[in-house]
């Protein structure tokens, strides 16, 4: 039996890990926004805007993982 | 090997699309995508001019031309071109500036926010326009310039409306918390105001466009590879990557608009911190 290891860059695994946190964060935030919109549809515009702002702040964490994978 | 067997063995290899059952090797796109060869000038010189710079210039020219054509004859009842531009300008004013900052405070910053939004949107969309195929914002220079502009503007706006000392005191020593907490809060806030805000503004935009472009290149390069260079059986999988490429193109259009929106709305939020009364 030939020795067949997985070849590639370990940074790929690192990026996979880096997406977990923002994934959870986005999930919680979007889910809560959905729940809040269902309760009070009249403020959905404001909620959506706040969600986008939050998405920007969370998303940068995942993108930082990508940067680290490329630079390091 | 009969064709049927070959397809089956190819299917077994699918997770390793690049696996070589013949000589051709798939070359995945890398970060060098964003540093193409110079058209003229030296790579480290002042006038380094490569394909990405050319794309930026093309986008600027087209954008100015469209805006000029649309705004050339402003009429009370807008024509078609003017209506589109009014839609864009109105969107920034109503949806971004006024809801975040309020009608009065938003007024001085409207030209800046509109410029930022329209420029970033146009530069981002260049990444899906055939022939250009790369976003002007896919390298850090342009987003960094925009972020520095926002950074200097919110410092200046804070200094003008509250006075520099008062503004920094409000930002760095948020009132209403017990004083030992300042040992922890203040360094974080210093990093926030002076580094993290502008840096994340620039990085978020750049990296989103880098990632989008890499996915596009990966999808279409894989399609090319599967059809022309891999074995005949592997070509059966080319439609999958091709469809994936179209899907990513649509996604990229959405991301382009979203990133322009996020950049502008966060700029408005940061400016609002600077101009609002002491909290």
Short mmCIF file of C-alpha atoms in Angstrom, two decimals:
data_model
loop_
_atom_site.label_atom_id
_atom_site.label_comp_id
_atom_site.label_asym_id
_atom_site.label_seq_id
_atom_site.Cartn_x
_atom_site.Cartn_y
_atom_site.Cartn_z
CA UNK A 1 0.00 0.00 0.00
CA UNK A 2 1.40 3.31 -1.08
CA UNK A 3 1.60 6.16 1.37
CA UNK A 4 -0.93 8.71 0.16
CA UNK A 5 -1.05 11.79 2.33
CA UNK A 6 -3.18 14.85 1.75
CA UNK A 7 -1.10 17.55 0.16
CA UNK A 8 -1.91 21.24 0.17
CA UNK A 9 -1.69 24.32 2.25
CA UNK A 10 -2.57 24.17 5.94
CA UNK A 11 -3.89 27.74 5.57
CA UNK A 12 -6.88 26.24 3.78
CA UNK A 13 -7.85 24.43 6.97
CA UNK A 14 -7.24 27.64 8.90
CA UNK A 15 -9.64 29.53 6.68
CA UNK A 16 -12.23 26.83 7.16
CA UNK A 17 -11.92 27.31 10.91
CA UNK A 18 -12.05 31.09 10.52
CA UNK A 19 -15.44 30.88 8.83
CA UNK A 20 -17.02 29.10 11.79
CA UNK A 21 -17.23 32.10 14.10
CA UNK A 22 -18.71 34.54 11.57
CA UNK A 23 -21.01 31.74 10.40
CA UNK A 24 -22.45 31.36 13.88
CA UNK A 25 -22.58 35.15 14.28
CA UNK A 26 -24.42 35.71 11.02
CA UNK A 27 -26.80 32.88 11.78
CA UNK A 28 -27.73 34.26 15.18
CA UNK A 29 -28.05 37.80 13.89
CA UNK A 30 -30.13 37.01 10.81
CA UNK A 31 -32.30 34.61 12.77
CA UNK A 32 -32.98 37.20 15.45
CA UNK A 33 -33.76 39.80 12.80
CA UNK A 34 -36.24 37.41 11.23
CA UNK A 35 -37.89 36.81 14.58
CA UNK A 36 -38.02 40.52 15.34
CA UNK A 37 -39.45 41.30 11.88
CA UNK A 38 -42.12 38.66 12.40
CA UNK A 39 -43.11 40.27 15.68
CA UNK A 40 -43.03 43.85 14.44
CA UNK A 41 -43.20 44.02 10.66
CA UNK A 42 -43.59 47.80 10.78
CA UNK A 43 -39.95 48.36 11.81
CA UNK A 44 -38.57 45.87 9.30
CA UNK A 45 -36.71 48.59 7.38
CA UNK A 46 -34.80 49.74 10.42
CA UNK A 47 -34.10 46.13 11.45
CA UNK A 48 -32.82 45.26 8.01
CA UNK A 49 -30.48 48.24 7.98
CA UNK A 50 -29.10 47.35 11.37
CA UNK A 51 -28.70 43.78 10.17
CA UNK A 52 -26.63 44.95 7.21
CA UNK A 53 -24.40 47.03 9.47
CA UNK A 54 -23.95 44.04 11.76
CA UNK A 55 -23.26 41.83 8.75
CA UNK A 56 -20.47 44.19 7.72
CA UNK A 57 -18.89 44.01 11.15
CA UNK A 58 -19.18 40.22 11.38
CA UNK A 59 -18.21 39.52 7.81
CA UNK A 60 -14.85 41.23 8.19
CA UNK A 61 -13.82 38.51 10.65
CA UNK A 62 -14.29 35.81 8.07
CA UNK A 63 -12.52 37.89 5.45
CA UNK A 64 -9.60 38.46 7.82
CA UNK A 65 -9.19 34.68 7.84
CA UNK A 66 -8.88 34.77 4.06
CA UNK A 67 -6.30 37.56 4.27
CA UNK A 68 -4.29 35.60 6.83
CA UNK A 69 -4.38 32.55 4.56
CA UNK A 70 -3.08 34.56 1.61
CA UNK A 71 -0.44 36.61 3.43
CA UNK A 72 1.03 34.15 5.94
CA UNK B 1 -10.61 0.89 -20.82
CA UNK B 2 -14.08 1.20 -22.33
CA UNK B 3 -15.72 4.66 -22.12
CA UNK B 4 -18.20 3.57 -19.48
CA UNK B 5 -15.42 2.46 -17.20
CA UNK B 6 -13.58 5.68 -17.76
CA UNK B 7 -16.57 7.74 -16.72
CA UNK B 8 -16.96 5.65 -13.61
CA UNK B 9 -13.32 6.03 -12.68
CA UNK B 10 -13.56 9.74 -13.37
CA UNK B 11 -16.55 9.92 -11.06
CA UNK B 12 -14.52 8.26 -8.36
CA UNK B 13 -11.87 10.90 -8.81
CA UNK B 14 -14.32 13.80 -8.74
CA UNK B 15 -13.27 15.10 -5.32
CA UNK B 16 -9.79 15.53 -6.76
CA UNK B 17 -10.73 17.29 -9.96
CA UNK B 18 -7.14 18.21 -10.52
CA UNK B 19 -6.02 14.62 -10.04
CA UNK B 20 -3.84 13.67 -12.94
CA UNK B 21 -4.83 10.62 -14.88
CA UNK B 22 -2.99 12.24 -17.75
CA UNK B 23 -0.20 14.74 -18.08
CA UNK B 24 -2.19 18.00 -17.90
CA UNK B 25 -2.02 19.71 -14.54
CA UNK B 26 -4.66 22.16 -13.31
CA UNK B 27 -3.14 25.43 -12.16
CA UNK B 28 -5.34 27.09 -9.57
CA UNK B 29 -5.49 30.88 -9.65
CA UNK B 30 -3.57 32.64 -6.90
CA UNK B 31 -2.89 36.06 -5.53
CA UNK B 32 -0.68 36.87 -8.55
CA UNK B 33 -3.99 37.39 -10.41
CA UNK B 34 -4.10 40.84 -8.86
CA UNK B 35 -0.59 41.86 -9.83
CA UNK B 36 -0.58 41.53 -13.61
CA UNK B 37 2.32 42.53 -15.83
CA UNK B 38 3.09 46.19 -16.21
CA UNK B 39 1.80 47.96 -19.30
CA UNK B 40 4.37 50.66 -18.70
CA UNK B 41 6.38 51.87 -15.73
CA UNK B 42 8.27 49.95 -13.07
CA UNK B 43 6.42 47.72 -10.59
CA UNK B 44 7.68 49.78 -7.64
CA UNK B 45 7.82 53.12 -9.42
CA UNK B 46 5.50 56.09 -9.18
CA UNK B 47 3.88 55.48 -12.53
CA UNK B 48 3.35 51.73 -12.31
CA UNK B 49 0.51 51.10 -14.73
CA UNK B 50 -0.91 47.64 -15.17
CA UNK B 51 -4.17 46.10 -16.29
CA UNK B 52 -5.93 46.85 -13.03
CA UNK B 53 -5.07 50.53 -13.24
CA UNK B 54 -6.34 50.53 -16.82
CA UNK B 55 -9.63 49.03 -15.64
CA UNK B 56 -9.91 51.72 -12.98
CA UNK B 57 -9.38 54.46 -15.56
CA UNK B 58 -11.90 52.90 -17.93
CA UNK B 59 -14.47 52.71 -15.14
CA UNK B 60 -13.86 56.32 -14.16
CA UNK B 61 -14.26 57.52 -17.73
CA UNK B 62 -17.44 55.51 -18.29
CA UNK B 63 -18.89 56.61 -14.96
CA UNK B 64 -18.18 60.28 -15.61
CA UNK B 65 -19.62 59.98 -19.10
CA UNK B 66 -22.82 58.33 -17.87
CA UNK B 67 -23.29 60.84 -15.08
CA UNK B 68 -22.60 63.72 -17.45
CA UNK B 69 -25.04 62.40 -20.04
CA UNK B 70 -27.70 61.88 -17.39
CA UNK B 71 -27.23 65.20 -15.63
CA UNK B 72 -26.56 67.32 -18.70
CA UNK B 73 -30.04 68.72 -18.97
CA UNK B 74 -31.76 68.55 -15.63
CA UNK B 75 -35.50 68.93 -16.06
CA UNK B 76 -38.32 69.02 -13.56
CA UNK B 77 -39.88 65.95 -15.12
CA UNK B 78 -36.91 63.62 -15.43
CA UNK B 79 -36.12 61.81 -18.64
CA UNK B 80 -35.05 58.19 -18.58
CA UNK B 81 -31.34 58.76 -17.95
CA UNK B 82 -31.98 61.41 -15.35
CA UNK B 83 -34.49 59.15 -13.59
CA UNK B 84 -31.89 56.41 -13.11
CA UNK B 85 -29.38 58.85 -11.68
CA UNK B 86 -32.02 60.39 -9.44
CA UNK B 87 -32.88 56.91 -8.21
CA UNK B 88 -29.24 56.31 -7.29
CA UNK B 89 -28.72 59.68 -5.62
CA UNK B 90 -32.03 59.44 -3.82
CA UNK B 91 -31.19 55.97 -2.56
CA UNK B 92 -27.99 57.19 -0.94
CA UNK B 93 -29.70 60.22 0.53
CA UNK B 94 -32.83 58.55 1.90
CA UNK B 95 -31.79 54.99 2.62
CA UNK B 96 -28.27 55.62 3.88
CA UNK B 97 -27.52 59.17 4.97
CA UNK B 98 -30.82 60.40 6.35
CA UNK B 99 -31.85 57.26 8.20
CA UNK B 100 -28.47 57.01 9.92
CA UNK B 101 -27.68 60.65 10.57
CA UNK B 102 -30.98 62.48 10.35
CA UNK B 103 -32.04 65.02 7.76
CA UNK B 104 -30.12 68.06 8.96
CA UNK B 105 -26.84 66.44 9.96
CA UNK B 106 -26.63 64.35 6.83
CA UNK B 107 -26.70 67.34 4.51
CA UNK B 108 -22.98 68.32 4.51
CA UNK B 109 -21.91 64.73 3.91
CA UNK B 110 -24.28 63.86 1.07
CA UNK B 111 -21.83 64.63 -1.78
CA UNK B 112 -19.12 62.57 -0.13
CA UNK B 113 -21.34 59.57 0.62
CA UNK B 114 -22.83 59.65 -2.87
CA UNK B 115 -19.38 59.81 -4.44
CA UNK B 116 -18.19 56.89 -2.35
CA UNK B 117 -21.24 54.77 -3.11
CA UNK B 118 -21.32 55.37 -6.84
CA UNK B 119 -17.56 54.96 -7.28
CA UNK B 120 -17.38 51.74 -5.32
CA UNK B 121 -20.44 50.32 -7.04
CA UNK B 122 -19.02 51.05 -10.48
CA UNK B 123 -15.56 49.73 -9.61
CA UNK B 124 -17.07 46.56 -8.12
CA UNK B 125 -19.29 45.90 -11.10
CA UNK B 126 -16.23 45.95 -13.36
CA UNK B 127 -15.42 42.51 -11.93
CA UNK B 128 -18.30 40.92 -13.86
CA UNK B 129 -18.19 43.02 -17.03
CA UNK B 130 -16.74 40.91 -19.84
CA UNK B 131 -13.49 42.39 -21.08
CA UNK B 132 -12.70 44.15 -17.84
CA UNK B 133 -13.14 41.12 -15.60
CA UNK B 134 -11.51 42.53 -12.52
CA UNK B 135 -12.84 44.95 -9.95
CA UNK B 136 -11.03 48.26 -9.57
CA UNK B 137 -11.41 47.72 -5.84
CA UNK B 138 -9.75 44.30 -5.88
CA UNK B 139 -6.42 45.78 -4.81
CA UNK B 140 -6.01 47.67 -1.57
CA UNK B 141 -5.09 51.08 -3.03
CA UNK B 142 -8.50 52.46 -3.95
CA UNK B 143 -10.40 51.14 -0.90
CA UNK B 144 -7.59 52.43 1.31
CA UNK B 145 -7.92 55.87 -0.23
CA UNK B 146 -11.68 55.85 0.37
CA UNK B 147 -11.20 54.64 3.95
CA UNK B 148 -8.61 57.34 4.67
CA UNK B 149 -10.99 59.92 3.26
CA UNK B 150 -13.71 58.72 5.63
CA UNK B 151 -11.22 58.55 8.52
CA UNK B 152 -9.97 62.13 8.05
CA UNK B 153 -13.51 63.37 7.49
CA UNK B 154 -14.90 61.94 10.71
CA UNK B 155 -11.97 63.28 12.69
CA UNK B 156 -12.45 66.70 11.11
CA UNK B 157 -16.22 66.59 11.55
CA UNK B 158 -15.82 65.63 15.19
CA UNK B 159 -13.29 68.40 15.73
CA UNK B 160 -15.56 70.95 14.09
CA UNK B 161 -18.85 70.12 15.78
CA UNK B 162 -17.63 69.20 19.26
CA UNK B 163 -14.06 70.42 19.39
CA UNK B 164 -11.21 67.94 19.02
CA UNK B 165 -10.65 67.46 22.75
CA UNK B 166 -14.30 66.96 23.56
CA UNK B 167 -14.80 64.65 20.59
CA UNK B 168 -11.88 62.44 21.55
CA UNK B 169 -12.98 62.43 25.19
CA UNK B 170 -16.44 61.28 24.19
CA UNK B 171 -15.06 58.61 21.90
CA UNK B 172 -12.20 57.33 24.07
CA UNK B 173 -13.77 57.75 27.51
CA UNK B 174 -17.42 56.89 26.97
CA UNK B 175 -19.33 58.52 29.84
CA UNK B 176 -21.45 56.59 32.29
CA UNK B 177 -19.16 53.71 33.23
CA UNK B 178 -17.11 53.30 36.43
CA UNK B 179 -13.63 54.76 36.00
CA UNK B 180 -11.53 51.57 36.43
CA UNK B 181 -13.17 50.26 33.29
CA UNK B 182 -11.36 52.98 31.33
CA UNK B 183 -8.14 50.97 31.77
CA UNK B 184 -9.69 48.36 29.50
CA UNK B 185 -12.06 50.43 27.39
CA UNK B 186 -9.76 53.28 26.41
CA UNK B 187 -7.05 51.23 24.65
CA UNK B 188 -9.75 49.34 22.78
CA UNK B 189 -11.43 52.57 21.76
CA UNK B 190 -8.11 54.09 20.64
CA UNK B 191 -7.54 51.09 18.41
CA UNK B 192 -11.14 51.32 17.20
CA UNK B 193 -11.07 54.97 16.22
CA UNK B 194 -7.58 55.22 14.78
CA UNK B 195 -6.90 51.78 13.30
CA UNK B 196 -9.74 49.31 13.22
CA UNK B 197 -12.44 51.49 11.66
CA UNK B 198 -10.51 52.65 8.59
CA UNK B 199 -8.58 49.39 8.24
CA UNK B 200 -11.66 47.19 8.29
CA UNK B 201 -13.47 49.50 5.89
CA UNK B 202 -10.70 49.08 3.35
CA UNK B 203 -10.01 45.40 4.01
CA UNK B 204 -13.64 44.27 3.90
CA UNK B 205 -14.18 45.74 0.47
CA UNK B 206 -10.85 44.58 -0.98
CA UNK B 207 -11.01 41.05 0.30
CA UNK B 208 -14.63 40.56 -0.72
CA UNK B 209 -13.70 41.52 -4.27
CA UNK B 210 -10.54 39.40 -4.19
CA UNK B 211 -12.51 36.37 -3.05
CA UNK B 212 -15.22 36.95 -5.66
CA UNK B 213 -12.70 37.31 -8.46
CA UNK B 214 -10.80 34.19 -7.38
CA UNK B 215 -14.02 32.16 -7.36
CA UNK B 216 -14.93 33.40 -10.83
CA UNK B 217 -11.48 32.62 -12.21
CA UNK B 218 -11.52 29.21 -10.53
CA UNK B 219 -14.89 28.29 -12.03
CA UNK B 220 -14.10 29.39 -15.57
CA UNK B 221 -10.48 28.18 -15.54
CA UNK B 222 -11.72 24.79 -14.36
CA UNK B 223 -14.25 24.72 -17.19
CA UNK B 224 -11.55 25.50 -19.72
CA UNK B 225 -9.28 22.88 -18.21
CA UNK B 226 -11.96 20.18 -18.18
CA UNK B 227 -12.97 20.74 -21.78
CA UNK B 228 -9.63 21.31 -23.46
CA UNK B 229 -6.92 19.74 -21.36
CA UNK B 230 -8.28 16.99 -19.16
CA UNK B 231 -9.23 13.57 -20.47
CA UNK B 232 -12.36 13.22 -22.56
CA UNK B 233 -14.37 11.70 -19.74
CA UNK B 234 -13.63 14.62 -17.45
CA UNK B 235 -15.21 16.98 -19.99
CA UNK B 236 -18.56 15.59 -18.83
CA UNK B 237 -18.14 17.64 -15.67
CA UNK B 238 -17.50 20.90 -17.50
CA UNK B 239 -21.20 21.95 -17.49
CA UNK B 240 -21.16 21.76 -13.70
CA UNK B 241 -18.28 24.21 -13.36
CA UNK B 242 -19.70 26.39 -16.13
CA UNK B 243 -23.07 26.66 -14.39
CA UNK B 244 -21.21 27.29 -11.15
CA UNK B 245 -19.42 30.14 -12.89
CA UNK B 246 -22.72 31.73 -13.93
CA UNK B 247 -24.07 31.32 -10.42
CA UNK B 248 -20.97 33.00 -8.98
CA UNK B 249 -21.35 35.82 -11.51
CA UNK B 250 -24.85 36.55 -10.22
CA UNK B 251 -23.58 36.28 -6.66
CA UNK B 252 -20.77 38.69 -7.50
CA UNK B 253 -23.23 41.28 -8.80
CA UNK B 254 -25.15 41.01 -5.54
CA UNK B 255 -21.94 41.25 -3.49
CA UNK B 256 -20.84 44.30 -5.49
CA UNK B 257 -23.96 46.21 -4.55
CA UNK B 258 -23.89 44.92 -0.98
CA UNK B 259 -20.28 45.94 -0.41
CA UNK B 260 -20.89 49.43 -1.80
CA UNK B 261 -23.91 49.70 0.50
CA UNK B 262 -22.04 48.46 3.57
CA UNK B 263 -19.05 50.72 2.97
CA UNK B 264 -21.29 53.77 2.62
CA UNK B 265 -23.59 52.95 5.52
CA UNK B 266 -20.67 52.27 7.87
CA UNK B 267 -19.08 55.56 6.78
CA UNK B 268 -22.34 57.26 7.68
CA UNK B 269 -22.39 55.48 11.05
CA UNK B 270 -18.83 56.58 11.83
CA UNK B 271 -19.59 60.14 10.74
CA UNK B 272 -22.68 60.08 12.93
CA UNK B 273 -20.56 59.17 15.96
CA UNK B 274 -18.55 62.29 15.25
CA UNK B 275 -21.36 64.80 14.73
CA UNK B 276 -23.97 63.65 17.23
CA UNK B 277 -24.27 65.32 20.62
CA UNK B 278 -22.39 63.86 23.55
CA UNK B 279 -23.95 60.57 24.50
#
